[in-house]
CSV table of C-alpha atoms and ligand atoms in Angstrom, one decimal:
chain,number,residue,atom,x,y,z
A,1,MET,CA,32.3,10.9,4.6
A,2,LYS,CA,31.0,9.2,7.8
A,3,ALA,CA,29.1,5.9,7.8
A,4,THR,CA,27.6,3.7,10.4
A,5,LEU,CA,26.7,0.9,7.9
A,6,LEU,CA,28.3,-0.2,4.7
A,7,VAL,CA,26.6,-2.7,2.4
A,8,ARG,CA,29.4,-4.1,0.2
A,9,ASN,CA,29.8,-6.8,-2.4
A,10,ILE,CA,26.5,-6.0,-4.0
A,11,GLY,CA,26.3,-7.9,-7.3
A,12,GLU,CA,23.7,-5.6,-8.7
A,13,LEU,CA,22.1,-2.6,-7.2
A,14,ALA,CA,18.7,-1.7,-8.8
A,15,THR,CA,16.6,1.3,-7.9
A,16,PRO,CA,14.4,4.0,-9.4
A,17,ILE,CA,15.8,7.5,-8.8
A,18,GLY,CA,14.0,10.6,-7.7
A,19,ARG,CA,11.9,12.3,-5.1
A,20,ALA,CA,8.6,12.1,-6.8
A,21,ALA,CA,6.5,9.5,-8.6
A,22,ARG,CA,8.0,8.3,-11.9
A,23,ARG,CA,5.4,8.5,-14.7
A,24,GLY,CA,5.0,6.8,-18.0
A,25,ALA,CA,8.1,5.8,-19.8
A,26,ASP,CA,10.2,7.0,-16.8
A,27,MET,CA,9.0,4.1,-14.8
A,28,SER,CA,11.3,1.8,-16.6
A,29,ALA,CA,14.4,4.1,-16.3
A,30,ILE,CA,15.9,2.5,-13.2
A,31,ARG,CA,19.5,2.8,-12.2
A,32,VAL,CA,21.3,-0.6,-12.3
A,33,VAL,CA,24.9,-0.7,-10.9
A,34,ALA,CA,27.0,-3.9,-11.0
A,35,ASP,CA,29.5,-4.5,-8.2
A,36,ALA,CA,28.0,-1.8,-6.0
A,37,ALA,CA,28.2,-0.5,-2.4
A,38,VAL,CA,25.9,1.6,-0.3
A,39,ALA,CA,27.0,3.7,2.7
A,40,VAL,CA,24.5,4.7,5.4
A,41,ASP,CA,24.9,7.2,8.2
A,42,VAL,CA,22.5,6.3,11.1
A,43,GLU,CA,19.3,5.9,9.0
A,44,THR,CA,20.1,7.8,5.8
A,45,VAL,CA,21.9,6.7,2.7
A,46,VAL,CA,25.0,8.9,2.2
A,47,TRP,CA,26.5,7.2,-0.9
A,48,ALA,CA,25.4,4.5,-3.5
A,49,GLY,CA,27.4,3.5,-6.6
A,50,PRO,CA,30.1,1.3,-8.0
A,51,ALA,CA,32.3,-0.1,-5.2
A,52,SER,CA,35.4,1.0,-7.0
A,53,GLU,CA,34.3,4.6,-6.6
A,54,LEU,CA,33.4,4.5,-2.9
A,55,PRO,CA,34.9,7.5,-1.1
A,56,ARG,CA,37.2,7.0,1.9
A,57,LEU,CA,35.2,6.6,5.1
A,58,GLU,CA,36.2,8.7,8.1
A,59,GLY,CA,35.6,8.2,11.8
A,60,PRO,CA,34.8,4.9,13.5
A,61,ALA,CA,34.6,1.8,11.2
A,62,PRO,CA,31.1,1.1,10.1
A,63,GLU,CA,29.2,-2.2,10.6
A,64,VAL,CA,29.7,-4.1,7.3
A,65,VAL,CA,27.1,-6.2,5.6
A,66,ASP,CA,28.3,-8.4,2.9
A,67,ALA,CA,25.7,-8.9,0.2
A,68,GLY,CA,27.5,-11.9,-1.2
A,69,GLY,CA,27.2,-10.8,-4.8
A,70,ARG,CA,23.5,-10.7,-4.6
A,71,SER,CA,21.1,-8.0,-5.7
A,72,VAL,CA,19.9,-5.0,-3.6
A,73,VAL,CA,16.7,-3.1,-4.2
A,74,PRO,CA,14.8,-0.5,-2.1
A,75,GLY,CA,12.4,-1.7,0.6
A,76,PHE,CA,8.8,-2.1,-0.7
A,77,VAL,CA,6.1,0.4,0.1
A,78,ASP,CA,2.8,-1.4,0.3
A,79,SER,CA,0.6,1.7,-0.2
A,80,HIS,CA,-2.9,0.1,0.2
A,81,THR,CA,-3.9,-2.4,3.0
A,82,HIS,CA,-6.6,-3.0,5.5
A,83,PHE,CA,-4.4,-5.0,7.8
A,84,VAL,CA,-6.1,-4.3,11.2
A,85,PHE,CA,-9.4,-6.1,11.5
A,86,GLY,CA,-11.3,-8.5,13.7
A,87,GLY,CA,-12.2,-12.1,12.7
A,88,TYR,CA,-11.9,-13.8,9.3
A,89,ARG,CA,-14.2,-14.4,6.3
A,90,ASP,CA,-13.1,-17.8,5.2
A,91,GLU,CA,-16.7,-19.0,4.8
A,92,GLU,CA,-17.4,-16.1,2.4
A,93,PHE,CA,-14.2,-17.0,0.4
A,94,TYR,CA,-15.7,-20.4,-0.4
A,95,TRP,CA,-19.0,-18.9,-1.4
A,96,ARG,CA,-17.1,-16.7,-3.8
A,97,ALA,CA,-15.1,-19.6,-5.0
A,98,SER,CA,-18.3,-21.4,-5.9
A,99,GLY,CA,-19.6,-18.4,-7.9
A,100,LEU,CA,-21.4,-15.9,-5.6
A,101,PRO,CA,-20.3,-12.3,-6.5
A,102,TYR,CA,-18.5,-10.2,-3.9
A,103,MET,CA,-21.1,-7.3,-4.2
A,104,GLU,CA,-24.0,-9.7,-3.8
A,105,ILE,CA,-22.5,-10.9,-0.5
A,106,HIS,CA,-22.0,-7.3,0.4
A,107,ALA,CA,-25.7,-6.4,-0.5
A,108,ARG,CA,-27.0,-9.3,1.6
A,109,GLY,CA,-25.3,-7.9,4.7
A,110,GLY,CA,-22.2,-10.1,4.6
A,111,GLY,CA,-18.8,-9.0,3.4
A,112,ILE,CA,-17.4,-5.9,5.0
A,113,ALA,CA,-20.4,-5.9,7.5
A,114,SER,CA,-19.3,-9.1,9.1
A,115,THR,CA,-15.8,-7.8,9.6
A,116,VAL,CA,-17.3,-4.6,11.1
A,117,ALA,CA,-19.2,-6.8,13.7
A,118,ALA,CA,-16.0,-8.7,14.6
A,119,THR,CA,-13.9,-5.5,14.8
A,120,ARG,CA,-16.5,-3.7,17.0
A,121,GLY,CA,-16.3,-6.7,19.3
A,122,ALA,CA,-12.5,-6.6,19.5
A,123,THR,CA,-10.5,-4.7,22.1
A,124,GLU,CA,-7.6,-2.5,21.0
A,125,ASP,CA,-5.2,-5.0,22.5
A,126,GLU,CA,-6.8,-7.8,20.4
A,127,LEU,CA,-6.4,-5.7,17.3
A,128,VAL,CA,-2.8,-5.1,18.1
A,129,ALA,CA,-2.2,-8.8,18.8
A,130,SER,CA,-3.7,-9.9,15.5
A,131,GLY,CA,-2.1,-7.1,13.5
A,132,ALA,CA,1.4,-7.7,14.7
A,133,PRO,CA,2.1,-11.1,13.0
A,134,ARG,CA,0.7,-9.7,9.7
A,135,LEU,CA,3.4,-6.9,9.9
A,136,GLU,CA,6.1,-9.5,10.7
A,137,ARG,CA,5.1,-11.4,7.6
A,138,MET,CA,5.2,-8.2,5.5
A,139,LEU,CA,8.6,-7.4,6.8
A,140,GLU,CA,9.9,-10.8,5.8
A,141,LEU,CA,8.5,-10.1,2.3
A,142,GLY,CA,10.4,-6.8,2.2
A,143,VAL,CA,7.8,-4.3,3.1
A,144,THR,CA,9.4,-1.5,5.0
A,145,THR,CA,6.5,1.0,4.9
A,146,VAL,CA,2.8,0.1,4.9
A,147,GLU,CA,-0.4,2.1,4.6
A,148,GLY,CA,-3.2,0.9,6.8
A,149,LYS,CA,-6.9,1.9,6.6
A,150,SER,CA,-9.6,2.0,9.2
A,151,GLY,CA,-13.1,1.4,8.0
A,152,TYR,CA,-14.1,-1.7,9.9
A,153,GLY,CA,-15.7,0.3,12.8
A,154,LEU,CA,-18.0,2.7,11.0
A,155,ASP,CA,-18.7,4.3,14.3
A,156,LEU,CA,-16.6,6.9,16.2
A,157,GLU,CA,-15.3,4.6,18.9
A,158,THR,CA,-14.2,1.6,16.8
A,159,GLU,CA,-12.7,3.8,14.0
A,160,LEU,CA,-10.5,5.5,16.6
A,161,ARG,CA,-9.7,2.1,18.2
A,162,GLN,CA,-8.6,0.7,14.8
A,163,LEU,CA,-6.4,3.7,14.2
A,164,GLY,CA,-5.1,3.6,17.8
A,165,ALA,CA,-4.1,0.0,17.3
A,166,MET,CA,-2.1,1.0,14.2
A,167,ARG,CA,-0.4,3.8,16.1
A,168,THR,CA,0.6,1.3,18.8
A,169,LEU,CA,1.9,-1.1,16.2
A,170,ASP,CA,3.9,1.6,14.5
A,171,ALA,CA,5.8,2.3,17.7
A,172,ARG,CA,6.5,-1.4,18.4
A,173,GLN,CA,8.1,-2.8,15.3
A,174,PRO,CA,10.2,-1.7,12.4
A,175,VAL,CA,7.7,-1.3,9.5
A,176,ASP,CA,6.6,2.4,9.2
A,177,ILE,CA,2.8,2.6,9.2
A,178,VAL,CA,1.0,5.4,7.3
A,179,GLN,CA,-2.5,5.7,8.6
A,180,THR,CA,-5.6,6.3,6.6
A,181,PHE,CA,-9.1,7.0,7.9
A,182,MET,CA,-11.7,5.2,5.8
A,183,GLY,CA,-15.0,5.9,7.6
A,184,PRO,CA,-17.0,5.7,4.3
A,185,HIS,CA,-15.9,2.1,3.6
A,186,SER,CA,-19.4,0.7,3.9
A,187,ILE,CA,-22.8,1.9,5.1
A,188,PRO,CA,-23.3,0.6,8.7
A,189,ARG,CA,-26.6,-0.9,9.7
A,190,GLU,CA,-27.5,2.1,11.8
A,191,PHE,CA,-27.6,4.1,8.6
A,192,SER,CA,-29.0,1.4,6.3
A,193,GLY,CA,-30.2,2.9,3.1
A,194,SER,CA,-28.9,6.4,3.9
A,195,PRO,CA,-25.4,6.7,2.7
A,196,SER,CA,-25.7,10.6,2.7
A,197,ALA,CA,-26.7,10.7,6.3
A,198,TYR,CA,-23.8,8.4,7.2
A,199,VAL,CA,-21.4,10.7,5.3
A,200,ASP,CA,-22.8,13.7,7.2
A,201,PHE,CA,-22.3,11.9,10.5
A,202,VAL,CA,-18.7,10.9,9.6
A,203,ALA,CA,-17.8,14.4,8.4
A,204,ARG,CA,-19.4,16.0,11.5
A,205,GLU,CA,-18.4,13.6,14.3
A,206,VAL,CA,-15.6,11.3,13.3
A,207,LEU,CA,-13.3,13.3,10.9
A,208,PRO,CA,-12.6,16.1,13.4
A,209,ALA,CA,-11.9,13.5,16.2
A,210,VAL,CA,-9.4,11.7,13.9
A,211,LYS,CA,-7.8,15.1,13.0
A,212,GLU,CA,-7.6,16.3,16.6
A,213,ARG,CA,-5.8,13.1,17.7
A,214,GLY,CA,-3.5,13.1,14.7
A,215,LEU,CA,-4.5,9.6,13.9
A,216,ALA,CA,-4.4,9.7,10.1
A,217,ARG,CA,-2.6,11.3,7.2
A,218,PHE,CA,-5.0,10.3,4.5
A,219,CYS,CA,-8.8,9.8,4.1
A,220,ASP,CA,-10.3,7.2,1.7
A,221,VAL,CA,-13.7,6.3,0.5
A,222,PHE,CA,-15.3,3.2,-1.2
A,223,CYS,CA,-16.6,5.2,-4.2
A,224,GLU,CA,-18.8,2.5,-5.8
A,225,ARG,CA,-22.2,1.9,-7.2
A,226,GLY,CA,-24.6,1.1,-4.3
A,227,VAL,CA,-22.1,2.1,-1.7
A,228,PHE,CA,-20.9,5.8,-1.8
A,229,GLU,CA,-21.8,7.3,-5.2
A,230,LEU,CA,-19.9,10.3,-6.6
A,231,ASP,CA,-21.8,13.0,-4.7
A,232,ASP,CA,-21.4,11.4,-1.3
A,233,SER,CA,-17.8,10.6,-2.0
A,234,ARG,CA,-17.1,14.2,-3.1
A,235,ARG,CA,-18.7,15.6,0.0
A,236,PHE,CA,-16.7,13.4,2.3
A,237,LEU,CA,-13.4,14.1,0.5
A,238,GLU,CA,-14.0,17.8,0.4
A,239,ALA,CA,-14.6,17.8,4.1
A,240,ALA,CA,-11.4,15.8,4.6
A,241,ARG,CA,-9.4,18.1,2.4
A,242,ARG,CA,-10.6,21.2,4.3
A,243,LEU,CA,-9.1,19.6,7.4
A,244,GLY,CA,-5.8,19.0,5.6
A,245,PHE,CA,-5.9,15.3,5.0
A,246,GLY,CA,-4.5,13.8,1.8
A,247,LEU,CA,-7.1,12.1,-0.3
A,248,LYS,CA,-7.4,8.5,-1.7
A,249,LEU,CA,-10.2,6.7,-3.4
A,250,HIS,CA,-11.3,3.1,-4.0
A,251,ALA,CA,-12.4,4.0,-7.5
A,252,ASP,CA,-14.1,2.3,-10.4
A,253,GLU,CA,-13.4,-1.2,-9.0
A,254,ILE,CA,-16.7,-3.0,-9.8
A,255,VAL,CA,-18.7,-0.5,-11.8
A,256,ARG,CA,-17.5,2.5,-13.8
A,257,ILE,CA,-19.1,5.4,-12.0
A,258,GLY,CA,-16.3,8.0,-12.6
A,259,GLY,CA,-14.3,7.7,-9.3
A,260,ALA,CA,-11.1,8.1,-11.3
A,261,GLY,CA,-12.4,11.4,-12.7
A,262,LEU,CA,-13.3,12.5,-9.2
A,263,ALA,CA,-9.8,11.7,-8.0
A,264,ALA,CA,-8.5,14.0,-10.7
A,265,GLU,CA,-11.0,16.7,-10.0
A,266,LEU,CA,-10.0,16.8,-6.3
A,267,GLY,CA,-6.3,16.4,-6.8
A,268,ALA,CA,-6.2,13.1,-4.8
A,269,THR,CA,-2.8,11.6,-4.0
A,270,SER,CA,-3.9,8.3,-5.4
A,271,ALA,CA,-6.9,6.5,-6.9
A,272,ASP,CA,-6.9,2.7,-6.3
A,273,HIS,CA,-8.3,-0.4,-8.0
A,274,LEU,CA,-9.4,1.3,-11.3
A,275,LEU,CA,-10.4,-2.0,-13.0
A,276,LYS,CA,-13.2,-0.3,-14.8
A,277,ALA,CA,-11.9,3.3,-15.0
A,278,SER,CA,-12.6,5.1,-18.3
A,279,PRO,CA,-9.7,6.2,-20.6
A,280,ASP,CA,-10.8,9.8,-20.3
A,281,ASP,CA,-10.8,9.7,-16.5
A,282,LEU,CA,-7.3,8.0,-16.5
A,283,ALA,CA,-6.0,10.8,-18.8
A,284,ALA,CA,-7.4,13.3,-16.3
A,285,MET,CA,-5.6,11.5,-13.5
A,286,ALA,CA,-2.4,11.7,-15.5
A,287,ALA,CA,-2.8,15.4,-16.0
A,288,ALA,CA,-3.6,16.0,-12.4
A,289,GLY,CA,-0.6,13.9,-11.1
A,290,VAL,CA,-2.8,11.3,-9.3
A,291,VAL,CA,-1.0,8.0,-8.7
A,292,ALA,CA,-2.8,5.0,-10.1
A,293,THR,CA,-2.6,2.2,-7.6
A,294,CYS,CA,-3.2,-1.3,-9.0
A,295,LEU,CA,-4.1,-4.2,-6.7
A,296,PRO,CA,-3.7,-7.3,-8.9
A,297,ILE,CA,-4.2,-9.8,-6.1
A,298,THR,CA,-7.7,-8.4,-5.5
A,299,ALA,CA,-8.6,-8.8,-9.2
A,300,PHE,CA,-7.1,-12.3,-9.1
A,301,SER,CA,-9.1,-13.2,-5.9
A,302,LEU,CA,-12.4,-11.7,-7.3
A,303,ARG,CA,-11.8,-13.3,-10.7
A,304,GLU,CA,-12.1,-9.8,-12.2
A,305,PRO,CA,-10.1,-8.6,-15.2
A,306,TYR,CA,-6.9,-6.9,-14.2
A,307,ALA,CA,-6.6,-3.1,-14.3
A,308,ASP,CA,-5.1,-2.0,-17.6
A,309,ALA,CA,-1.7,-0.9,-16.2
A,310,ARG,CA,-0.1,-1.1,-19.6
A,311,SER,CA,-2.4,1.6,-21.0
A,312,MET,CA,-2.1,3.6,-17.8
A,313,ILE,CA,1.7,3.8,-18.2
A,314,ASP,CA,1.4,4.5,-21.9
A,315,LEU,CA,-0.9,7.3,-21.0
A,316,GLY,CA,1.8,8.8,-18.8
A,317,LEU,CA,0.4,7.8,-15.4
A,318,ALA,CA,2.5,6.9,-12.4
A,319,VAL,CA,1.4,3.3,-11.5
A,320,ALA,CA,1.9,1.9,-8.0
A,321,LEU,CA,1.3,-1.7,-7.0
A,322,ALA,CA,0.0,-2.7,-3.6
A,323,SER,CA,-1.4,-5.8,-1.9
A,324,ASP,CA,-4.8,-4.6,-0.6
A,325,LEU,CA,-4.5,-7.1,2.3
A,326,ASN,CA,-7.9,-7.4,3.9
A,327,PRO,CA,-10.1,-10.1,5.3
A,328,GLY,CA,-12.5,-10.2,2.4
A,329,SER,CA,-11.7,-9.4,-1.2
A,330,CYS,CA,-8.0,-10.1,-0.9
A,331,TYR,CA,-6.6,-12.0,2.1
A,332,SER,CA,-3.0,-11.9,1.0
A,333,GLN,CA,0.0,-9.6,1.6
A,334,SER,CA,2.0,-11.5,-1.1
A,335,ILE,CA,4.2,-8.9,-2.8
A,336,PRO,CA,5.7,-11.8,-4.8
A,337,LEU,CA,2.3,-12.7,-6.2
A,338,ALA,CA,1.5,-9.0,-7.0
A,339,ALA,CA,4.8,-8.7,-8.9
A,340,ALA,CA,4.2,-11.9,-10.9
A,341,LEU,CA,0.7,-10.9,-11.8
A,342,ALA,CA,1.9,-7.4,-12.8
A,343,VAL,CA,4.5,-8.8,-15.2
A,344,LEU,CA,2.6,-11.9,-16.5
A,345,TYR,CA,-1.0,-10.5,-16.8
A,346,MET,CA,-0.8,-6.7,-16.6
A,347,ARG,CA,2.0,-6.5,-19.2
A,348,MET,CA,4.3,-4.4,-16.9
A,349,SER,CA,8.0,-4.8,-17.4
A,350,VAL,CA,10.0,-5.9,-14.3
A,351,GLU,CA,11.6,-2.5,-14.2
A,352,GLU,CA,8.2,-0.8,-14.1
A,353,THR,CA,7.1,-3.3,-11.4
A,354,LEU,CA,10.1,-2.5,-9.3
A,355,THR,CA,9.3,1.2,-9.5
A,356,ALA,CA,5.6,0.6,-8.8
A,357,LEU,CA,6.5,-1.3,-5.6
A,358,THR,CA,9.0,1.2,-4.3
A,359,LEU,CA,9.2,4.9,-5.4
A,360,ASN,CA,5.7,5.1,-6.8
A,361,GLY,CA,4.3,3.3,-3.7
A,362,ALA,CA,6.1,5.9,-1.6
A,363,ALA,CA,4.5,8.6,-3.7
A,364,ALA,CA,1.1,7.1,-3.2
A,365,VAL,CA,1.5,7.7,0.5
A,366,GLY,CA,3.1,11.1,0.1
A,367,LEU,CA,6.6,10.0,1.1
A,368,ALA,CA,8.6,9.9,-2.2
A,369,GLU,CA,10.7,12.7,-0.7
A,370,ASP,CA,12.4,10.5,1.9
A,371,ARG,CA,12.0,6.8,0.7
A,372,GLY,CA,11.3,4.5,-2.2
A,373,SER,CA,14.8,4.6,-3.8
A,374,ILE,CA,18.4,4.0,-2.8
A,375,GLU,CA,20.2,7.3,-3.2
A,376,PRO,CA,21.9,9.9,-0.9
A,377,GLY,CA,19.4,11.6,1.4
A,378,LYS,CA,16.8,8.9,1.4
A,379,LEU,CA,16.1,6.6,4.3
A,380,ALA,CA,18.2,3.4,4.2
A,381,ASP,CA,15.3,1.0,3.6
A,382,MET,CA,16.9,-1.8,1.5
A,383,LEU,CA,16.5,-5.4,0.6
A,384,ILE,CA,19.2,-7.9,-0.1
A,385,LEU,CA,17.6,-10.5,-2.4
A,386,ASP,CA,18.5,-14.2,-2.3
A,387,ALA,CA,19.1,-13.7,-6.0
A,388,PRO,CA,21.7,-12.2,-8.4
A,389,SER,CA,19.3,-9.9,-10.1
A,390,TYR,CA,16.1,-7.8,-9.5
A,391,ARG,CA,14.6,-9.7,-12.4
A,392,HIS,CA,14.0,-12.6,-10.0
A,393,LEU,CA,11.3,-10.5,-8.3
A,394,ALA,CA,8.8,-11.7,-10.9
A,395,TYR,CA,10.7,-14.6,-12.5
A,396,ASN,CA,10.7,-16.6,-9.3
A,397,VAL,CA,6.9,-16.7,-9.5
A,398,GLY,CA,5.1,-16.2,-6.3
A,399,MET,CA,8.2,-16.9,-4.2
A,400,ASN,CA,9.8,-14.7,-1.6
A,401,VAL,CA,13.2,-13.7,-2.9
A,402,VAL,CA,13.9,-11.3,-0.1
A,403,GLY,CA,16.8,-12.5,2.1
A,404,THR,CA,17.8,-9.6,4.4
A,405,VAL,CA,15.8,-6.5,5.2
A,406,ILE,CA,17.5,-3.2,6.3
A,407,LYS,CA,15.1,-0.6,7.7
A,408,ARG,CA,16.3,2.9,8.6
A,409,GLY,CA,19.9,1.7,8.5
A,410,LYS,CA,19.5,-1.4,10.7
A,411,VAL,CA,19.3,-5.1,9.7
A,412,VAL,CA,15.8,-6.0,11.0
A,413,SER,CA,15.1,-9.4,9.3
A,414,VAL,CA,17.4,-12.1,8.0
A,415,ARG,CA,16.0,-15.2,6.3
A,416,THR,CA,17.9,-18.3,7.3
B,501,LIG,O1,-10.1,-2.7,-1.3
B,501,LIG,N1,-13.6,-2.5,-1.9
B,501,LIG,C1,-13.6,-2.2,-0.7
B,501,LIG,N2,-12.7,-2.4,0.2
B,501,LIG,C2,-11.7,-3.5,0.2
B,501,LIG,C3,-12.3,-4.8,0.6
B,501,LIG,C4,-12.7,-4.8,2.0
B,501,LIG,C5,-13.3,-6.1,2.4
B,501,LIG,O2,-13.8,-6.9,1.6
B,501,LIG,O3,-13.3,-6.3,3.7
B,501,LIG,C6,-11.0,-3.6,-1.1
B,501,LIG,O4,-11.1,-4.5,-1.9
B,502,LIG,FE1,-8.9,-1.7,-0.3
């Protein structure tokens, strides 16, 4: 066996196993190996297991990273963010803090619309410059793959610019970026009161341009009462599917309108938020193999009840956890906070939480084949924790326990 990197002296290796989302009870069946080692060839894991069983390495000596008896877990896949945007909405945060509901601000022309104005006014270079430090922060927190959505342009030019900024950022730094086109994120003022006309415009003018330039792998829609109702959402997603995009939905976040059921009907890759999803629709998602992505920091920030992740897992769903980083409903990329909320308030076990942040996150962006776990054949995206056990991921409430980040077989971040 040949290796370019050997991670040794791992006190506890903890990882889900598999090349697809883990569902239901399988979410807690992680592999835990004491006194472990991991061998990597270039960017791929070639061996992982008890150090005493490590095969002899041939060829030039590998670079050795000593984990110092600490725990190693897979890199996190943050499968739902809106990290490229112009401006901030701190004023709105304080309105919400004093009781004004998120959707009321939205209806009054604030909310997403104010970020749209700021993003339309930003150059691609400015979007790159403001996005870069957010990615740096994610990497320190252990995120090795992130999904990023457009949806703060709501016109052809700005949507392409937002996606272009993500493409530039993808090439410039270690975190892999999976791009999602979210034209139907809100109804722009040019189409005020006419969501259907806006969806027609997006499907006719913007979707094909995104496709032609290869700027997105997924399409997403804010399927919500008063924004894009079921029919408009379905029409957009069907158009996206015809062009070969994978599908995602912001579903049943504020009002139960059946977005989760639509995700099941269309065979979406994931349906996200799901705070108000009906048990029948969740069961339909489980049957259709749609990943349920929970975004606890958004519920926390909006003072909404958390998604019922416990029932979802008990129903046999694959649950993923993501940050939802965005300038409005959730200005945070804190994976540590998401993990703590999942364990303390959503009644997920820490093993389920680990699976939700890694392999199931990868499945939510269609990449479970090549990442999300530490096993032969997978990308060597790994975290050495500043802790002896993966259990510290939630136990050390809200704190970053990630010490060293290895991305594609290279040490890319070391916390000193
Ligand atoms: O996932 N709900 C819609 N979209 C985002 C919020 C975007 C914003 O407030 O800017 C979300 O919460
Ligand atoms: Fe979102």
